[in-house]
PDB file of C-alpha atoms in Angstrom:
ATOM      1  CA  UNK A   1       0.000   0.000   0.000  1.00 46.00           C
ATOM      2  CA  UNK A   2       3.005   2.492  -0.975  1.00 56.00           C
ATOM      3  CA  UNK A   3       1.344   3.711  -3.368  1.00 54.00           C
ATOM      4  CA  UNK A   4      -1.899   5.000  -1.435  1.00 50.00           C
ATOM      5  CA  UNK A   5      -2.105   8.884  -0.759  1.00 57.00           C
ATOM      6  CA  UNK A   6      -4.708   8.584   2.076  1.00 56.00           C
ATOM      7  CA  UNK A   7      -7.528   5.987   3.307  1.00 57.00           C
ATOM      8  CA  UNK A   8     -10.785   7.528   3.414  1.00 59.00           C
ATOM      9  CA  UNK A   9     -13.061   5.033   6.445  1.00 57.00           C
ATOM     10  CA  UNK A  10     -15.973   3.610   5.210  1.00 53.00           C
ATOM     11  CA  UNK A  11     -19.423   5.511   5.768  1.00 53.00           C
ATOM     12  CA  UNK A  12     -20.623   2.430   8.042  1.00 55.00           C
ATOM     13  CA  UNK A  13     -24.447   4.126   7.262  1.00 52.00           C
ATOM     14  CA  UNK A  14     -25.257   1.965   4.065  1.00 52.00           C
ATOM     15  CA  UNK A  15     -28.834   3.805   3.838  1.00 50.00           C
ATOM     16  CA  UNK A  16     -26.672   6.953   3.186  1.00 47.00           C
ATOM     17  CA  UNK A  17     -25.404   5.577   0.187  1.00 49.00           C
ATOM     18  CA  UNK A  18     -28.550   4.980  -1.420  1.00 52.00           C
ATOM     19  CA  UNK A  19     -30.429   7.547  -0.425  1.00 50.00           C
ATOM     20  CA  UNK A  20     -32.482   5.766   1.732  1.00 52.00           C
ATOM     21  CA  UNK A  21     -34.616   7.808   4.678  1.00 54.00           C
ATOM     22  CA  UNK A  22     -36.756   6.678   7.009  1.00 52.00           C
ATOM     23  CA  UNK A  23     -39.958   7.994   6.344  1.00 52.00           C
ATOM     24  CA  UNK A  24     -41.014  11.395   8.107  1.00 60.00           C
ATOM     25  CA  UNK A  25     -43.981  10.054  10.176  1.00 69.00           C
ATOM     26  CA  UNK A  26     -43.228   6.671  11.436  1.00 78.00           C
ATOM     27  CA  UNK A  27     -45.873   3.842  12.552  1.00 83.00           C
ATOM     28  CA  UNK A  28     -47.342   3.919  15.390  1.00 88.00           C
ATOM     29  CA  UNK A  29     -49.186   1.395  17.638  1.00 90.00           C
ATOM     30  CA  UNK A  30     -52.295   3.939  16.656  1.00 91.00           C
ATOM     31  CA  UNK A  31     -51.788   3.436  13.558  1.00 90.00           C
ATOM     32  CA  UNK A  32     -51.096  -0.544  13.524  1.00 91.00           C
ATOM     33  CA  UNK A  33     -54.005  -0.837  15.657  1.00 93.00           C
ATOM     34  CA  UNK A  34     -55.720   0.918  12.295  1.00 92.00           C
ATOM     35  CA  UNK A  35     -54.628  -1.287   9.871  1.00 92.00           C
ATOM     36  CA  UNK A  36     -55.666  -4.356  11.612  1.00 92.00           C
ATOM     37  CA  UNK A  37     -59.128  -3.112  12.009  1.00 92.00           C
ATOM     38  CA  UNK A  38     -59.703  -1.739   8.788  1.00 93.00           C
ATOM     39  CA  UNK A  39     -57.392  -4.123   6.440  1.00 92.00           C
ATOM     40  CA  UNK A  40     -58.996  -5.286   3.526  1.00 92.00           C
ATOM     41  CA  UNK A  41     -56.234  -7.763   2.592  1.00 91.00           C
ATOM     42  CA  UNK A  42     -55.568 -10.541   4.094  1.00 92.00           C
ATOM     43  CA  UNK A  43     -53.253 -13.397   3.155  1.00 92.00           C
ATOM     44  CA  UNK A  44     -52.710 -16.507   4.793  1.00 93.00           C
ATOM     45  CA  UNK A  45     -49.374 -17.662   5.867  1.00 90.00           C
ATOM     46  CA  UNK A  46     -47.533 -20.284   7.428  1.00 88.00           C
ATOM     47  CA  UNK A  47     -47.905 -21.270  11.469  1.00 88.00           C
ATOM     48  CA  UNK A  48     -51.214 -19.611  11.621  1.00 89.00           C
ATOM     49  CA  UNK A  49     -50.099 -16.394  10.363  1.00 92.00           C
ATOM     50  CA  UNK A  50     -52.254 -13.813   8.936  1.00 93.00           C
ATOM     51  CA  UNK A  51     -50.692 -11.064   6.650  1.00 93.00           C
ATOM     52  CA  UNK A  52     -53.308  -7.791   6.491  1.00 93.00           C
ATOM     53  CA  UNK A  53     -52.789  -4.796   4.318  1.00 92.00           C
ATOM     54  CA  UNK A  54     -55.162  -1.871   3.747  1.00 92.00           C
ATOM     55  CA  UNK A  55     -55.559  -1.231  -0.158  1.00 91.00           C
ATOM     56  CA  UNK A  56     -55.594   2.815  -1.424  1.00 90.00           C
ATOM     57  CA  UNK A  57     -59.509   2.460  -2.278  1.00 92.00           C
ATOM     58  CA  UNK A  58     -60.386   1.020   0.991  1.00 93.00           C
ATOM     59  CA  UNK A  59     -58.309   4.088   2.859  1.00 92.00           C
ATOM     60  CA  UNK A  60     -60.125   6.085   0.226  1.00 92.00           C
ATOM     61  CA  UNK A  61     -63.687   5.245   1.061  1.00 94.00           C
ATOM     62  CA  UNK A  62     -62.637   4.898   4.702  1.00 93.00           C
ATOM     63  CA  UNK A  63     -61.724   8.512   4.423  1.00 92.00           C
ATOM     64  CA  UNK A  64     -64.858   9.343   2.372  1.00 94.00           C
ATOM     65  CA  UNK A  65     -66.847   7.542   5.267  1.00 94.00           C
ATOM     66  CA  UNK A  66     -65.386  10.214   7.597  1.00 92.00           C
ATOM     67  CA  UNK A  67     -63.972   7.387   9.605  1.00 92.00           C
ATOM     68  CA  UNK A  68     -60.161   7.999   8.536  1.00 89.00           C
ATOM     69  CA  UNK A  69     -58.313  11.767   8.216  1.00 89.00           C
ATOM     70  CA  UNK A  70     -56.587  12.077   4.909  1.00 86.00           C
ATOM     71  CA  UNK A  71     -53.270  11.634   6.888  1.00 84.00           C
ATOM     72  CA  UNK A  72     -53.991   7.997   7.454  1.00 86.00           C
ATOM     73  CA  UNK A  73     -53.455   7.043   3.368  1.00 86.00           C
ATOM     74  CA  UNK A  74     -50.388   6.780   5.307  1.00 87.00           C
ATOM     75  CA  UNK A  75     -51.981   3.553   6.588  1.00 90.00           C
ATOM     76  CA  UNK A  76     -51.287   1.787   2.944  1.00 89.00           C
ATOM     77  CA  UNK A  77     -47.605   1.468   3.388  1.00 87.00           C
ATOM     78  CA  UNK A  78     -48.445  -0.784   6.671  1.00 90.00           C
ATOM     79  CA  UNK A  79     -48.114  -4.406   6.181  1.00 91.00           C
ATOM     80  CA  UNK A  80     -48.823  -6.473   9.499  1.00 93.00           C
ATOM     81  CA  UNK A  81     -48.162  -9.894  10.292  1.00 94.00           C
ATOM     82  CA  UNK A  82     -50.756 -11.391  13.405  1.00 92.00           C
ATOM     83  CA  UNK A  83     -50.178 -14.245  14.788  1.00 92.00           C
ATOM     84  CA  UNK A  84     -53.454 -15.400  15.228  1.00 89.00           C
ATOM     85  CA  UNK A  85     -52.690 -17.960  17.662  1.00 89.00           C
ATOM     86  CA  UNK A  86     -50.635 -15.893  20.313  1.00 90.00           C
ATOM     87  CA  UNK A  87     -53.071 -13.060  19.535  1.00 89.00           C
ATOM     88  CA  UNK A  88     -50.308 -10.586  18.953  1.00 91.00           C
ATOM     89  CA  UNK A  89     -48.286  -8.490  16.061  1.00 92.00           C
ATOM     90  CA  UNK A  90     -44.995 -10.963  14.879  1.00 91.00           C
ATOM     91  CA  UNK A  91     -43.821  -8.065  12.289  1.00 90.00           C
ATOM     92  CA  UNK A  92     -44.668  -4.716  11.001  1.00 91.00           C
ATOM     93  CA  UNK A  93     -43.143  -3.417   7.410  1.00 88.00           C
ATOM     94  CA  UNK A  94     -43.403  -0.273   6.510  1.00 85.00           C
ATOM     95  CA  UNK A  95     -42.944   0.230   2.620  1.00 80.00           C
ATOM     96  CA  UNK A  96     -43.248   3.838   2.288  1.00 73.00           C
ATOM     97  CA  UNK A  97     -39.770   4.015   0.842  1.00 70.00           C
ATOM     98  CA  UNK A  98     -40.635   1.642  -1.835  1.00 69.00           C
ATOM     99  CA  UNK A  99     -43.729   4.085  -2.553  1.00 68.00           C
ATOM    100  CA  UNK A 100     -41.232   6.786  -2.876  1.00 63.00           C
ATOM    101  CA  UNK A 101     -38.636   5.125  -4.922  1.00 65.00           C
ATOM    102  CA  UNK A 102     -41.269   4.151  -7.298  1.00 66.00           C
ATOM    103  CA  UNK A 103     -42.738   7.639  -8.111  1.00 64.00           C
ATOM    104  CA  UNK A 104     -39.132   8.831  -8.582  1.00 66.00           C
ATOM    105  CA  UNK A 105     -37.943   6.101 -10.758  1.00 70.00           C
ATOM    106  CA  UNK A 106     -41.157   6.175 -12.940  1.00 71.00           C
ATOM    107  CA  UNK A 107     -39.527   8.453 -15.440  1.00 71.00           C
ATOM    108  CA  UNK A 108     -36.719   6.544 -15.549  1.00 71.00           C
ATOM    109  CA  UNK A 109     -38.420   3.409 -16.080  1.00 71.00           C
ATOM    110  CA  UNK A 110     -40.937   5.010 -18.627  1.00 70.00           C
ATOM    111  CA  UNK A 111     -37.728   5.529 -21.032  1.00 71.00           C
ATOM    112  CA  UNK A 112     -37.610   1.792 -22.206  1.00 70.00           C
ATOM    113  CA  UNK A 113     -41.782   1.719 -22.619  1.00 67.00           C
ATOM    114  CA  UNK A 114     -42.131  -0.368 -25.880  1.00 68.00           C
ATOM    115  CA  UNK A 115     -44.106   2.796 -27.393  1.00 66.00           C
ATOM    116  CA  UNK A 116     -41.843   5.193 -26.785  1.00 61.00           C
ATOM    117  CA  UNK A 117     -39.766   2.921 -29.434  1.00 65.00           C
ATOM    118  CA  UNK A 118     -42.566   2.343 -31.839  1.00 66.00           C
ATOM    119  CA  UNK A 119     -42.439   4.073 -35.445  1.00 71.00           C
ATOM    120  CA  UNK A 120     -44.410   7.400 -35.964  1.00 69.00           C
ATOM    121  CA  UNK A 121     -46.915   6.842 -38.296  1.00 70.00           C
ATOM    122  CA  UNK A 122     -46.611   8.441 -41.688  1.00 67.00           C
ATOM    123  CA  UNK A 123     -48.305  11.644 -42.390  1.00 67.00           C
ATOM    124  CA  UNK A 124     -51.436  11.104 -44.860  1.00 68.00           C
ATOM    125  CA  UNK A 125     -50.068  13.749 -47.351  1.00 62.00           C
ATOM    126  CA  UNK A 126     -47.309  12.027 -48.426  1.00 54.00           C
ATOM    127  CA  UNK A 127     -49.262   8.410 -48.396  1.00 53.00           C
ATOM    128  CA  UNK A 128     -51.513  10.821 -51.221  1.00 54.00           C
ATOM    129  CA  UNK A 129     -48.728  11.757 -53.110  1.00 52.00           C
TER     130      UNK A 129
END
């Protein structure tokens, strides 16, 4: 290692790196309590496990209803994991950072769309001519 000027240390915070944040208003047991009573999705799992979700147009009618605020769409990044026979939350993910990452990439991804490749079609004046 003659030949190294200087050793920067590693940044040991790998969420700096890609730009990961936590999200600005994080879950609450309010909120978890929410989503359990209000999911709308449910999947079954293994060892009596019971995966619930509340979709956008459930938060959306819920909100409609007056029985949500608008802050709780908030509510649709929430997946929960009950265990139904211990009667308690095993896991709470929060995917609000995969809701951001998607509206920021969407241009990105909207470059390789198959249309934006496809031909123009040719003006009718010179299919006359």
């Amino acid at each position: 290692m003659q030949n190294v000027q200087s050793i920067r240390p590693a940044r040991s915070d790998l969420a700096f790196r890609f730009g990961a944040r936590r999200p600005l208003r994080p879950a609450t047991p309010a909120m978890i309590d929410e989503v359990i009573r209000h999911a709308d999705c449910a999947e079954r799992l293994s060892g009596g496990r019971l995966q619930l979700r509340l979709s956008v147009a459930m938060a959306q009618d819920l909100v409609r209803q007056g029985r949500l605020e608008d802050a709780d769409l908030r509510l649709c990044d929430l997946t929960v994991v009950w265990d139904e026979g211990q009667g308690q939350v095993i896991l709470v993910r929060d995917d609000a950072r995969l809701r951001e990452a998607s509206v920021r990439w969407a241009e990105w991804d909207a470059l390789w769309d198959e249309a934006s490749y496809a031909e123009a079609p040719a003006p009718r004046a010179a299919l006359a001519a």
